[in-house]
PDB file of C-alpha atoms in Angstrom:
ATOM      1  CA  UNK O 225      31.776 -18.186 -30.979  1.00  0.00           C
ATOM      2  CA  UNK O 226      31.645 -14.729 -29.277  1.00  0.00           C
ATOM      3  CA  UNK O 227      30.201 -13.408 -32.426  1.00  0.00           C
ATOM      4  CA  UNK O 228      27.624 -16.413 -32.430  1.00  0.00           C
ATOM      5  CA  UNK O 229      26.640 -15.651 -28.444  1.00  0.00           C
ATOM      6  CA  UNK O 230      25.943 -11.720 -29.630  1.00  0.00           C
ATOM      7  CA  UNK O 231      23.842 -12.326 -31.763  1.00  0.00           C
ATOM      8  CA  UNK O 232      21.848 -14.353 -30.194  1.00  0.00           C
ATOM      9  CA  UNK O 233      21.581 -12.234 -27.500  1.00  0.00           C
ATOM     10  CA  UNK O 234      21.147  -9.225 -29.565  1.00  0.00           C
ATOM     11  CA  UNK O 235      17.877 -11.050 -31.058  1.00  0.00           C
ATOM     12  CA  UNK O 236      16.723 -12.296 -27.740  1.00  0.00           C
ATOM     13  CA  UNK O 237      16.166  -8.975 -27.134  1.00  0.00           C
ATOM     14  CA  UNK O 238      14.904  -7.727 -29.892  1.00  0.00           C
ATOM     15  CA  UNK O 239      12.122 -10.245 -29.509  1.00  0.00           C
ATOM     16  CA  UNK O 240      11.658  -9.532 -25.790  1.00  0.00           C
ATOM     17  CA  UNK O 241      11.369  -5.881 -27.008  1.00  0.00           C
ATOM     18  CA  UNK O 242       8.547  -7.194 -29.453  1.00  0.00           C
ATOM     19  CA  UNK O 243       6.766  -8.933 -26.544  1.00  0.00           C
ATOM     20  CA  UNK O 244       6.627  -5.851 -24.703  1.00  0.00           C
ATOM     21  CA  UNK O 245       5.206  -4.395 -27.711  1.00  0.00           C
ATOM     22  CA  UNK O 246       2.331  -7.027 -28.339  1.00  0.00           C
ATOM     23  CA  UNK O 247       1.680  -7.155 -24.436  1.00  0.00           C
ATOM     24  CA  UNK O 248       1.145  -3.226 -24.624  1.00  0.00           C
ATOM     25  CA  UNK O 249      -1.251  -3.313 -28.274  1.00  0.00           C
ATOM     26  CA  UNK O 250      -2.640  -6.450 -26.608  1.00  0.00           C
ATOM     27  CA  UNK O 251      -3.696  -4.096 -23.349  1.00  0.00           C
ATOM     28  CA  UNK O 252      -4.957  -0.979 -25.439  1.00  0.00           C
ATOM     29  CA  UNK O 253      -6.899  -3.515 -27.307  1.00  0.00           C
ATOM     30  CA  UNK O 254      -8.444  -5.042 -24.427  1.00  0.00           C
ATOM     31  CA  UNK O 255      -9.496  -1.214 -22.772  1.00  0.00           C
ATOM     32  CA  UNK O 256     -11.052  -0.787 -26.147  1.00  0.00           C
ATOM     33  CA  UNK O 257     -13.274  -3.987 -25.633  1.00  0.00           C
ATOM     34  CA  UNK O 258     -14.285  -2.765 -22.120  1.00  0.00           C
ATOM     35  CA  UNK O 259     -14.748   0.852 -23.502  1.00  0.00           C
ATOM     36  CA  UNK O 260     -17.405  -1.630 -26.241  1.00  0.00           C
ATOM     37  CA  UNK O 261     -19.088  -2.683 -23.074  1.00  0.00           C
ATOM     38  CA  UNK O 262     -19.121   0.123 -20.940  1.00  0.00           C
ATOM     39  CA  UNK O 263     -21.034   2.167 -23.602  1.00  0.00           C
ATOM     40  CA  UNK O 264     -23.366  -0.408 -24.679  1.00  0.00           C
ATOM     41  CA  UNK O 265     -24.388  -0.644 -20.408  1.00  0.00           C
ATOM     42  CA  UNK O 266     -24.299   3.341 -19.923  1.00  0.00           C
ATOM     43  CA  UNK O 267     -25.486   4.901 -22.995  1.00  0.00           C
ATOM     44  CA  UNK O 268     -27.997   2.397 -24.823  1.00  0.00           C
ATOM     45  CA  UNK O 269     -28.818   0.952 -21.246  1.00  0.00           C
ATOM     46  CA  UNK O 270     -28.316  -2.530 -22.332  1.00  0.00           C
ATOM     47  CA  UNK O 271     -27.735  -5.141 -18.785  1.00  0.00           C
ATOM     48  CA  UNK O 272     -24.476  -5.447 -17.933  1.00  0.00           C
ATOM     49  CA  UNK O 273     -24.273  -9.125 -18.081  1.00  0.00           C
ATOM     50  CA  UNK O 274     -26.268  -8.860 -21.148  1.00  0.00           C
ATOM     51  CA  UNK O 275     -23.279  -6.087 -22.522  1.00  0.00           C
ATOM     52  CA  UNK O 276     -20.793  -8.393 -21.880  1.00  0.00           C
ATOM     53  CA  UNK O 277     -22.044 -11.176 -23.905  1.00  0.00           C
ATOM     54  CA  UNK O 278     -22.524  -8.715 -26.800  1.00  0.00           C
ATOM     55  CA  UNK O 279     -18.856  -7.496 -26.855  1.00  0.00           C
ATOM     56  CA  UNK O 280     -17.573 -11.150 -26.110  1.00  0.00           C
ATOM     57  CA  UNK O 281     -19.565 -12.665 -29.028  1.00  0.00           C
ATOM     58  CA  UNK O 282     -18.779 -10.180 -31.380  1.00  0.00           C
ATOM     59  CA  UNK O 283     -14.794 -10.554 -30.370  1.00  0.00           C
ATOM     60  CA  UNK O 284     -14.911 -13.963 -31.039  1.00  0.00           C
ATOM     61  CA  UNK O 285     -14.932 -13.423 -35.010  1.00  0.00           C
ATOM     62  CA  UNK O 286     -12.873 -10.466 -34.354  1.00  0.00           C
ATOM     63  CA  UNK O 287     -10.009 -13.087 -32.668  1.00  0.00           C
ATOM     64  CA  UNK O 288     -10.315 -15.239 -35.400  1.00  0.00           C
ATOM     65  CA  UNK O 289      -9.540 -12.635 -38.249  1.00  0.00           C
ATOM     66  CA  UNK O 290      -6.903 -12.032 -36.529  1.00  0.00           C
ATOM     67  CA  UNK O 291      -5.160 -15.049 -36.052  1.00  0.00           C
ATOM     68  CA  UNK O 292      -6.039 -15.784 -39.825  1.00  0.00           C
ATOM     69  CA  UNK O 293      -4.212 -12.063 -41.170  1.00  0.00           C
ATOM     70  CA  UNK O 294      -1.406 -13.690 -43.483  1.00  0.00           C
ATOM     71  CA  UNK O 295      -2.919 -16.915 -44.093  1.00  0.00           C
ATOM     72  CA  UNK O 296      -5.794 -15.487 -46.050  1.00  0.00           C
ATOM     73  CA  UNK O 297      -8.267 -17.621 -43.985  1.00  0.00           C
ATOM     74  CA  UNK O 298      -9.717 -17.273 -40.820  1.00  0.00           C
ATOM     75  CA  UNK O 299      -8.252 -19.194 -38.024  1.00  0.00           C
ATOM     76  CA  UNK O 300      -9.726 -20.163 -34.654  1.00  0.00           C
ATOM     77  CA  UNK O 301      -6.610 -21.537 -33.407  1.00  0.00           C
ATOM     78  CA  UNK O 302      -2.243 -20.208 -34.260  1.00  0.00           C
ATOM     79  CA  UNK O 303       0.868 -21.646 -33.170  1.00  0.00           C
ATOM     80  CA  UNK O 304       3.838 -19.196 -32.363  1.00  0.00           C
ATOM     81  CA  UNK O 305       6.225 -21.633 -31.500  1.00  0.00           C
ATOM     82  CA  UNK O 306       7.898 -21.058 -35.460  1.00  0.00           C
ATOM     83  CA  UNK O 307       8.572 -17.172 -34.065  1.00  0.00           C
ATOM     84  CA  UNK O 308       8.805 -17.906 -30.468  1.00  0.00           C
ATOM     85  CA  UNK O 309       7.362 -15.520 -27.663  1.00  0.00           C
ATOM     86  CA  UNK O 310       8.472 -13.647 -24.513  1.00  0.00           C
ATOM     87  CA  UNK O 311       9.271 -16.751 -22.584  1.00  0.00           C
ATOM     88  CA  UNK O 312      11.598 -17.953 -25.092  1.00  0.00           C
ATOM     89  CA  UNK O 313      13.315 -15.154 -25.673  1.00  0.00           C
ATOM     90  CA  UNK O 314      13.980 -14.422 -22.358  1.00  0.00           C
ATOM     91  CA  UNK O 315      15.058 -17.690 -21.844  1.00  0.00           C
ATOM     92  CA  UNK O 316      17.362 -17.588 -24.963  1.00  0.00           C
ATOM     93  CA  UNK O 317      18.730 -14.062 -22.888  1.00  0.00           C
ATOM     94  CA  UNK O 318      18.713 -15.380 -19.527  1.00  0.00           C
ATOM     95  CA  UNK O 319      19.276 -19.806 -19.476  1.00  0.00           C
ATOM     96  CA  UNK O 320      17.799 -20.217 -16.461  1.00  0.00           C
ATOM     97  CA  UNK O 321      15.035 -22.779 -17.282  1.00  0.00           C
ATOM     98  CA  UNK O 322      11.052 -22.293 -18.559  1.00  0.00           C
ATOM     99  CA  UNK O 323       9.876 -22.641 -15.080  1.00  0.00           C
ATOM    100  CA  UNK O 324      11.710 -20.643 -13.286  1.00  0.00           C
ATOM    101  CA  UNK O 325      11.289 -17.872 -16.324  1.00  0.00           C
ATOM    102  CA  UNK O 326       7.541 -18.509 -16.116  1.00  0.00           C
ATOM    103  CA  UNK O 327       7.618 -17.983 -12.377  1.00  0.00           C
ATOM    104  CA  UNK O 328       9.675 -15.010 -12.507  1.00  0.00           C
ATOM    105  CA  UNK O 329       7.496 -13.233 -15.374  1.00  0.00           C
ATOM    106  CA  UNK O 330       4.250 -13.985 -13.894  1.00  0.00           C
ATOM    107  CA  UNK O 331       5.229 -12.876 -10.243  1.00  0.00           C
ATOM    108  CA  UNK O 332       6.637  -9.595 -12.070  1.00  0.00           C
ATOM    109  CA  UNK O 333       3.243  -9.044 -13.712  1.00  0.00           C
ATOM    110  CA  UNK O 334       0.907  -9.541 -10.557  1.00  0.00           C
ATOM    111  CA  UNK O 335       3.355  -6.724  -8.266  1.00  0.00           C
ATOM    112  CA  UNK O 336       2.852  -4.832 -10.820  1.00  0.00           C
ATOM    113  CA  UNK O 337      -0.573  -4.944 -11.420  1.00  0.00           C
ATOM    114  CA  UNK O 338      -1.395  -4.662  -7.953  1.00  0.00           C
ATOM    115  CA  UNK O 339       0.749  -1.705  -7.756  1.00  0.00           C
ATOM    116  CA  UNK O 340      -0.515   0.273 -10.221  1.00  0.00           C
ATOM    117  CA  UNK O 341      -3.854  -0.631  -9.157  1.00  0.00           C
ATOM    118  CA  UNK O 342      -3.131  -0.031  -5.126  1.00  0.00           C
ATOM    119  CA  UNK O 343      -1.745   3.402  -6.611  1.00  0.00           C
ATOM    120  CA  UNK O 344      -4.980   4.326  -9.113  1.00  0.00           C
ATOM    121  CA  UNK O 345      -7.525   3.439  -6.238  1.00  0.00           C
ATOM    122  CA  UNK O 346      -5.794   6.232  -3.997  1.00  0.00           C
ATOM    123  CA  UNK O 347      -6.588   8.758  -6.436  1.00  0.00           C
ATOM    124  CA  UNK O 348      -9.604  11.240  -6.602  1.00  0.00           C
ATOM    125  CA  UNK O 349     -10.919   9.209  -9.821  1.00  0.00           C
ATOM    126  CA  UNK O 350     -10.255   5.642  -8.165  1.00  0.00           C
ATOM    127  CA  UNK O 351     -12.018   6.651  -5.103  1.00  0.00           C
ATOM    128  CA  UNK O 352     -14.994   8.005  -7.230  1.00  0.00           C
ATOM    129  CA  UNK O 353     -14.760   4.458  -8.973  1.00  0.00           C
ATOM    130  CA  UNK O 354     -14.869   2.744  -5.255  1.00  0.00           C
ATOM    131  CA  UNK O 355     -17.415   4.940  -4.103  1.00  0.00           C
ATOM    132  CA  UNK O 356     -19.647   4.069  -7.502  1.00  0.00           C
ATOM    133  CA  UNK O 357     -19.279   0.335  -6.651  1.00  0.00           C
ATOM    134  CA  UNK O 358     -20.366   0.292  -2.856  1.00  0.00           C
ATOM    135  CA  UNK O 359     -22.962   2.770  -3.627  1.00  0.00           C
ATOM    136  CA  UNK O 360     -23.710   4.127  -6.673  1.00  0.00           C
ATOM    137  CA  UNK O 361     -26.960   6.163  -5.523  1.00  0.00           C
ATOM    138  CA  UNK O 362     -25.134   7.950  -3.055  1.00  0.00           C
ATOM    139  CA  UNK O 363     -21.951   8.549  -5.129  1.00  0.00           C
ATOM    140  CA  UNK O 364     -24.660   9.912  -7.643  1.00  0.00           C
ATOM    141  CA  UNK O 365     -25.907  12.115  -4.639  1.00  0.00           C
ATOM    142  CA  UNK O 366     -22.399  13.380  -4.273  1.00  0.00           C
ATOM    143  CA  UNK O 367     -21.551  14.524  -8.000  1.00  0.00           C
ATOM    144  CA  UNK O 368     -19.404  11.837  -8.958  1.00  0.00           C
ATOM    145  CA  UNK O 369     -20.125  10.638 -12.581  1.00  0.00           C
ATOM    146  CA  UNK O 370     -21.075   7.172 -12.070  1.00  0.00           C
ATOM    147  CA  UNK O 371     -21.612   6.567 -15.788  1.00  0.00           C
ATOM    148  CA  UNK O 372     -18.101   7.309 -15.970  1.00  0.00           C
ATOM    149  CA  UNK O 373     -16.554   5.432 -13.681  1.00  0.00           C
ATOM    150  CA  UNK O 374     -18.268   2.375 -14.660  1.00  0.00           C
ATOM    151  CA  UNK O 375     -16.844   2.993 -18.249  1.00  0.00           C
ATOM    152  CA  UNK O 376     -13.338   3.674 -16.887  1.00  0.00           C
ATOM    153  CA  UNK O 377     -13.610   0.273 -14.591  1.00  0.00           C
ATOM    154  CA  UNK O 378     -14.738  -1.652 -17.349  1.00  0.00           C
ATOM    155  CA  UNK O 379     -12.025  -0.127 -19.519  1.00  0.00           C
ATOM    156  CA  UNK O 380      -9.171  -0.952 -16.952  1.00  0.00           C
ATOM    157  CA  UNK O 381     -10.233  -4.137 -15.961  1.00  0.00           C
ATOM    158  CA  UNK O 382     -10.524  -5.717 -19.448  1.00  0.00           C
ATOM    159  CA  UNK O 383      -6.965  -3.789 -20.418  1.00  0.00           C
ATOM    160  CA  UNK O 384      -5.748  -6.165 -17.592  1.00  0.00           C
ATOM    161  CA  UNK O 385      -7.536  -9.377 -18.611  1.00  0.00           C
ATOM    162  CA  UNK O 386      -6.338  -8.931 -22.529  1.00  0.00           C
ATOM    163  CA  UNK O 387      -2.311  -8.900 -21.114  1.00  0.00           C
ATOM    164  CA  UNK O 388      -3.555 -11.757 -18.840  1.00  0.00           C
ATOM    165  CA  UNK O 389      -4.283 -13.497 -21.762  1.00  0.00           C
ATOM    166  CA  UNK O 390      -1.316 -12.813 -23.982  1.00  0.00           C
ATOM    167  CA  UNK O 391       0.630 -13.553 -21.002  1.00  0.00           C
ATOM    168  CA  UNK O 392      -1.182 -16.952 -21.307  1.00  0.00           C
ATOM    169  CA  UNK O 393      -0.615 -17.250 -24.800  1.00  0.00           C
ATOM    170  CA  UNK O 394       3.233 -16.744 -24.632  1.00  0.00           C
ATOM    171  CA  UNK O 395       3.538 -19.501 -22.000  1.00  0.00           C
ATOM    172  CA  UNK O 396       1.774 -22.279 -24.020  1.00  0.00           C
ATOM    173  CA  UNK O 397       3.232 -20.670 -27.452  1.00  0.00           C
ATOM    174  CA  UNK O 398      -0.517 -21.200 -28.698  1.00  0.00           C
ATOM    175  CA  UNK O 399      -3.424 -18.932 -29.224  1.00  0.00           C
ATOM    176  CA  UNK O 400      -7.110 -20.014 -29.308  1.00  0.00           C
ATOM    177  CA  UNK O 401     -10.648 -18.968 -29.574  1.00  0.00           C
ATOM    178  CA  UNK O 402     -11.201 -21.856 -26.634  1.00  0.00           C
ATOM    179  CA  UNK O 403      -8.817 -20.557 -24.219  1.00  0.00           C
ATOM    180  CA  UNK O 404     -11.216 -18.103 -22.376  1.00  0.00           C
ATOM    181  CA  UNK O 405     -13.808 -20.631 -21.971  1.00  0.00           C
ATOM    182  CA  UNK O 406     -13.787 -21.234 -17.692  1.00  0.00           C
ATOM    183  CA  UNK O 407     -12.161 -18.235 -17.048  1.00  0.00           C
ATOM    184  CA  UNK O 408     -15.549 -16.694 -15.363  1.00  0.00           C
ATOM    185  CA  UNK O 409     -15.137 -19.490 -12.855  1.00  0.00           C
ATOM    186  CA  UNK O 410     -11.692 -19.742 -12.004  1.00  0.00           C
ATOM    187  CA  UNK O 411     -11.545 -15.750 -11.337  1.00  0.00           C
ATOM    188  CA  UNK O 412     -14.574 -16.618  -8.902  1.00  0.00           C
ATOM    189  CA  UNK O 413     -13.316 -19.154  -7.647  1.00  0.00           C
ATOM    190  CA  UNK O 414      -9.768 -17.075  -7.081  1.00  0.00           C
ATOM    191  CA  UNK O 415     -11.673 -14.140  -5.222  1.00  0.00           C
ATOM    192  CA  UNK O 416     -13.711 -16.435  -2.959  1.00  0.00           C
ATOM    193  CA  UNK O 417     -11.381 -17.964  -1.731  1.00  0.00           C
ATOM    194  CA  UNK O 418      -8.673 -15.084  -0.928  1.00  0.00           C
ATOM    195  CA  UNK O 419     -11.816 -13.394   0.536  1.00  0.00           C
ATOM    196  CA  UNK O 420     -12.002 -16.027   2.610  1.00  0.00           C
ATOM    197  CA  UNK O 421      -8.617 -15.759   4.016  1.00  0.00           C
ATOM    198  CA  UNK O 422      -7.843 -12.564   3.993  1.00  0.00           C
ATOM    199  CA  UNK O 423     -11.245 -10.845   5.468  1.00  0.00           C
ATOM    200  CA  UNK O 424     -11.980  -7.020   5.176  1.00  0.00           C
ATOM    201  CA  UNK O 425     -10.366  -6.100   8.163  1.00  0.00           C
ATOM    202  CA  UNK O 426      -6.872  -6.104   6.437  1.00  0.00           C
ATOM    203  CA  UNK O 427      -5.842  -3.216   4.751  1.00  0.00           C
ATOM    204  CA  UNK O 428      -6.567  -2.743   1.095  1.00  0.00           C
ATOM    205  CA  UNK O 429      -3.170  -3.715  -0.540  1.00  0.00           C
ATOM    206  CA  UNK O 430      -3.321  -6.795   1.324  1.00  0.00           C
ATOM    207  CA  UNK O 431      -7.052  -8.067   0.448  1.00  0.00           C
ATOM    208  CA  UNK O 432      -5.395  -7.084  -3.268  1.00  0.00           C
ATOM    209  CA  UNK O 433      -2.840  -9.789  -2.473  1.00  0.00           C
ATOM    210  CA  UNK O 434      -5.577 -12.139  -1.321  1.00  0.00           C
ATOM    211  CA  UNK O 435      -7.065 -11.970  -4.950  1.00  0.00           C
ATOM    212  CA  UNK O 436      -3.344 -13.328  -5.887  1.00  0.00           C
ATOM    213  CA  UNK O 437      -3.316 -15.821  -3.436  1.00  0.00           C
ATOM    214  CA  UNK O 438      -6.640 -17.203  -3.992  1.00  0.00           C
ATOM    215  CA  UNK O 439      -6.103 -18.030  -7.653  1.00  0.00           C
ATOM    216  CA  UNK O 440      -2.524 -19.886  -6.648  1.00  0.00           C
ATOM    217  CA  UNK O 441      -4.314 -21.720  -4.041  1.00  0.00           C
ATOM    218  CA  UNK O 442      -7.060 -22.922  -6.707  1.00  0.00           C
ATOM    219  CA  UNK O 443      -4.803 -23.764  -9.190  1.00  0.00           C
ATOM    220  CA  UNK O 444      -2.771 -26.015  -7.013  1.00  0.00           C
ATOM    221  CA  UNK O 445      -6.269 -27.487  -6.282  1.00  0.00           C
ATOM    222  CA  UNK O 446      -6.643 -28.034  -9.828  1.00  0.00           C
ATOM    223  CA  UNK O 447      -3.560 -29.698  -9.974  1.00  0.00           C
ATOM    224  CA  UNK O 448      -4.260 -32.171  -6.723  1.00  0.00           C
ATOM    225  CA  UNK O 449      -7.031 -33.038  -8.874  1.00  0.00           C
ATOM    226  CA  UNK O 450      -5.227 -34.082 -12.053  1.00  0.00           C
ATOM    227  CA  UNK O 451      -2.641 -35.942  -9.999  1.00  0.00           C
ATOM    228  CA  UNK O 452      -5.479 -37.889  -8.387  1.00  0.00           C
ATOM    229  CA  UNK O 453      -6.107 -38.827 -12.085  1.00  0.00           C
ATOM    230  CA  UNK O 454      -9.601 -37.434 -12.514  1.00  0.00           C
ATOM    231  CA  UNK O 455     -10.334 -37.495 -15.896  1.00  0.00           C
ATOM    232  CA  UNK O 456     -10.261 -33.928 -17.578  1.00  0.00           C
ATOM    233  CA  UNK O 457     -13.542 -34.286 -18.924  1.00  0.00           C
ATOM    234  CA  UNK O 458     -15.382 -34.474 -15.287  1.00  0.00           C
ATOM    235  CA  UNK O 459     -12.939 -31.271 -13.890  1.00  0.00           C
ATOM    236  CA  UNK O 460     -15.480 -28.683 -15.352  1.00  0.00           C
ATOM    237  CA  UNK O 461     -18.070 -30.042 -12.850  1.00  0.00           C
ATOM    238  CA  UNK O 462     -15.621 -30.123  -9.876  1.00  0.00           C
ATOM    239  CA  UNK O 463     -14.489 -26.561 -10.647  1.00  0.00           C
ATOM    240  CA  UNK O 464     -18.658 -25.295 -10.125  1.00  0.00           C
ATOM    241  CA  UNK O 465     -18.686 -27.507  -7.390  1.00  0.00           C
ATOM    242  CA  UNK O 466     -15.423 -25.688  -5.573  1.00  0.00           C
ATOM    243  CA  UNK O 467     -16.925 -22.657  -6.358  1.00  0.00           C
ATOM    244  CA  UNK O 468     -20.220 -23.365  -4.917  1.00  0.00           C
ATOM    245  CA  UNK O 469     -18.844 -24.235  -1.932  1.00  0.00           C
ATOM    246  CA  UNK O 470     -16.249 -21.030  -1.780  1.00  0.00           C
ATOM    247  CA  UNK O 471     -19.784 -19.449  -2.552  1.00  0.00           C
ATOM    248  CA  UNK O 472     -21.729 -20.914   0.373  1.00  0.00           C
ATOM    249  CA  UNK O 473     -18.493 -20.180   2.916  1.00  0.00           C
ATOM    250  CA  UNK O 474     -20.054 -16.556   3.953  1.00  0.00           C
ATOM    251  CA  UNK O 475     -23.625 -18.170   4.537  1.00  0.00           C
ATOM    252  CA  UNK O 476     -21.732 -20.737   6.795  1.00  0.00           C
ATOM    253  CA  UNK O 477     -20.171 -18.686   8.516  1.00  0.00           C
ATOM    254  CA  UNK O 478     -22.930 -16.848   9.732  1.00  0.00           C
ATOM    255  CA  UNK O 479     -24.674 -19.587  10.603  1.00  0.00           C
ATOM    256  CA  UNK O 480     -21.713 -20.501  12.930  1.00  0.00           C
ATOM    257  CA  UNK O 481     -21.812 -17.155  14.848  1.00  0.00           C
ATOM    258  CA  UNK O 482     -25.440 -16.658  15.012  1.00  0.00           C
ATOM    259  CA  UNK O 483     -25.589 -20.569  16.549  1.00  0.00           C
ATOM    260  CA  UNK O 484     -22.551 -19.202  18.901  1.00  0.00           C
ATOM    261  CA  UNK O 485     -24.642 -16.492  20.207  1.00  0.00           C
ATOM    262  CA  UNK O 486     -27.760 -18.417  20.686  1.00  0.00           C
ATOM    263  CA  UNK O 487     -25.966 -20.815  23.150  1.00  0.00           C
ATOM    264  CA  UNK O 488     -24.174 -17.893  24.723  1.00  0.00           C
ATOM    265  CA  UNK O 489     -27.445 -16.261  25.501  1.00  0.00           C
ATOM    266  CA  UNK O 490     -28.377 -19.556  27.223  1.00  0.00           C
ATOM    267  CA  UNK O 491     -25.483 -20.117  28.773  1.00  0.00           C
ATOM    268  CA  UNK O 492     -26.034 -16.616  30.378  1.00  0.00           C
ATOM    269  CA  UNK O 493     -30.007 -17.164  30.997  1.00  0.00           C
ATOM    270  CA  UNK O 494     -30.119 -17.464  34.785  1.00  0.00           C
ATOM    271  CA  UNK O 495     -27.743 -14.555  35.492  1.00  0.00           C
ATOM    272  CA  UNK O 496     -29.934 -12.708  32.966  1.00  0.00           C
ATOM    273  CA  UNK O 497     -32.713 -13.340  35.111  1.00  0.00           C
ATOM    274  CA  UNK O 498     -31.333 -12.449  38.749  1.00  0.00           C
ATOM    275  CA  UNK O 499     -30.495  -9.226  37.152  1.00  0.00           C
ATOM    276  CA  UNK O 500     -34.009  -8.376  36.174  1.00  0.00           C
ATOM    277  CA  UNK O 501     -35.346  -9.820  39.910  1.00  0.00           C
ATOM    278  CA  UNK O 502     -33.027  -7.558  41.528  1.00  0.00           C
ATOM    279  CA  UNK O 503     -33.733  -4.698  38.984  1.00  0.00           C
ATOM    280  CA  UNK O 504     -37.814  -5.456  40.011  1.00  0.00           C
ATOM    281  CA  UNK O 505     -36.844  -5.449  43.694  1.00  0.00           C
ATOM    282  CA  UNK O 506     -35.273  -1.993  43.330  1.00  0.00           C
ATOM    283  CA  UNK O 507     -38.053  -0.692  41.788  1.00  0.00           C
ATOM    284  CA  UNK O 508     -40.706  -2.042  44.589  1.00  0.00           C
ATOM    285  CA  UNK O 509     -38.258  -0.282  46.856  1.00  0.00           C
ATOM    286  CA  UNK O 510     -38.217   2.934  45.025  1.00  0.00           C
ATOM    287  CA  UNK O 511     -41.965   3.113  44.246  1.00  0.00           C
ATOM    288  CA  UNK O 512     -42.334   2.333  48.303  1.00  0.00           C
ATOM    289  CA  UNK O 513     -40.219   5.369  49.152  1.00  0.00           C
ATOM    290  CA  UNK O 514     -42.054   7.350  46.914  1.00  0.00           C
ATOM    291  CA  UNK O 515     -45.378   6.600  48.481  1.00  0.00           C
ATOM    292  CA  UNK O 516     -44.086   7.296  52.271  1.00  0.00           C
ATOM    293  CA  UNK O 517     -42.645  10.723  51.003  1.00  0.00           C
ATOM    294  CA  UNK O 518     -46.300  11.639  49.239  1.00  0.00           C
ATOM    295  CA  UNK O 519     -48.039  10.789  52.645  1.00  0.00           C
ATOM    296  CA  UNK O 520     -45.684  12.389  54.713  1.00  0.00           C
ATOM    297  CA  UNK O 521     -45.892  15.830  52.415  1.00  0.00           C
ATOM    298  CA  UNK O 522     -49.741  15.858  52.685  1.00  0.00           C
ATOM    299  CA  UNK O 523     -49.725  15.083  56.292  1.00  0.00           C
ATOM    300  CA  UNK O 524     -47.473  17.970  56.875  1.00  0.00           C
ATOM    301  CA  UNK O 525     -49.521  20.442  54.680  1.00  0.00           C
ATOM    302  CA  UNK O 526     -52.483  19.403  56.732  1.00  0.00           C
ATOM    303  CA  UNK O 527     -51.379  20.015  59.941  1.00  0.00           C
ATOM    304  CA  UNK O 528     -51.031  23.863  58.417  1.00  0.00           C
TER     305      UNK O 528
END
């Protein structure tokens, strides 16, 4: 029995050690993609949108090679529940239930990702990256190498989205060439509506956290909506309509405040205008005193 309970947990982690692995070839591969897009934007001046699609399309044979190596066939679609994944296996170490594993892994993942990224952005190269975002002419004007700091985003932020993904992957124990497909939206979606919470007058690590926050907020709208037993087919069209209206949140907003101000300058109309009566009276008053002291000057150079 003892021997049976090493070595099971001898191979649980063994395969967690394998998981790390994948996650870590799964990252490089994804900074290789962005390094794909980043050169195809800098260097051959291709849109960005436009060098995205190029690098996305071309990927999407690339996946399915992939997922076919050992079968002999391409494959848009592979199950991994046969060899299990880094959610079983650290369930197998640790019985503490797939949620609660789940939960544990994926709170892990976003400290550390916000972390490392609160950490890169305080850097000389992460500031140059900042700077290159808010204003690239003028971090152009200042030496910085915007071309490369586009490249290095680009690089970073799809090494993160590829471990996103196999992170996804290990939870359903499925991978497929569909699974990206809404992505685009829910990340909006996610930002928009952190944004909306946490404003820019927090400090940075916490407007990171908002990015966090936002996509656990949407996701538990998601699920409101399933419970309320939409059908799947129509939740497409009430994700772009959420988003929309995360979208349209800054525009009301200033709508609001500019409305606020209109009626405060109303409210404040007639004290408005006894200040400029007495502000005319003072000036009658001045140019009156200025008059007498004229007249009294010449009078007094006459009489010499």
């Amino acid at each position: 029995m003892t021997l049976s309970k090493d070595f099971v947990a001898k191979g649980a982690a063994q395969g967690v050690f394998m998981a790390i692995i994948a996650l870590f070839v799964a990252m490089v591969v994804g900074g290789l993609a962005g390094l794909v897009t980043g050169l195809l934007n800098t260097k051959l001046k291709i849109a960005p949108i436009l060098a995205g699609i190029l690098t996305m399309t071309g990927l999407y044979s690339i996946n399915m090679f992939i997922m076919g190596i050992g079968s002999g066939n391409v494959k848009s679609n592979l199950g991994l529940g046969s060899i299990g994944t880094l959610f079983t296996k650290i369930e197998d170490f640790m019985p503490i239930g797939r949620n609660w594993v789940i939960f544990i892994v994926g709170a892990l993942s976003v400290a550390a990702v916000i972390g490392l990224i609160y950490w890169f952005f305080g850097t000389e190269t992460g500031s140059a990256m900042r700077a290159t975002g808010n204003n690239e002419k003028m971090a152009k004007a200042q030496g910085i190498n915007t071309q490369g700091s586009k490249i290095l985003g680009l690089v970073l932020s799809n090494a993160f989205v590829a471990v996103s993904g196999a992170l996804i992957t290990f939870q359903q124990s499925n991978a497929s060439n569909t699974m990206g497909v809404g992505s685009i939206v829910a990340g909006l979606a996610a930002i928009i509506i952190g944004e909306g919470i946490i404003s820019g007058k927090f400090p940075f690590w916490a407007r990171l956290m908002s990015v966090a926050l936002g996509s656990v907020i949407y996701r538990i709208i998601i699920s409101f909506i399933y419970l309320a037993g939409v059908n799947s087919e129509y939740v497409k069209l009430l994700t772009a309509v959420l988003v929309v209206v995360a979208l349209s949140i800054p525009l009301i907003k200033e709508k609001i405040s500019k409305t606020a101000r209109k009626s405060k300058k109303t409210g404040s109309g007639g004290n408005a205008d006894n200040t400029s009566v007495k502000e005319e009276k003072i000036a009658d008053e001045s140019s009156v005193a200025d008059s007498t002291e004229k007249q009294e000057k010449e009078s007094a150079v006459g009489e010499v």
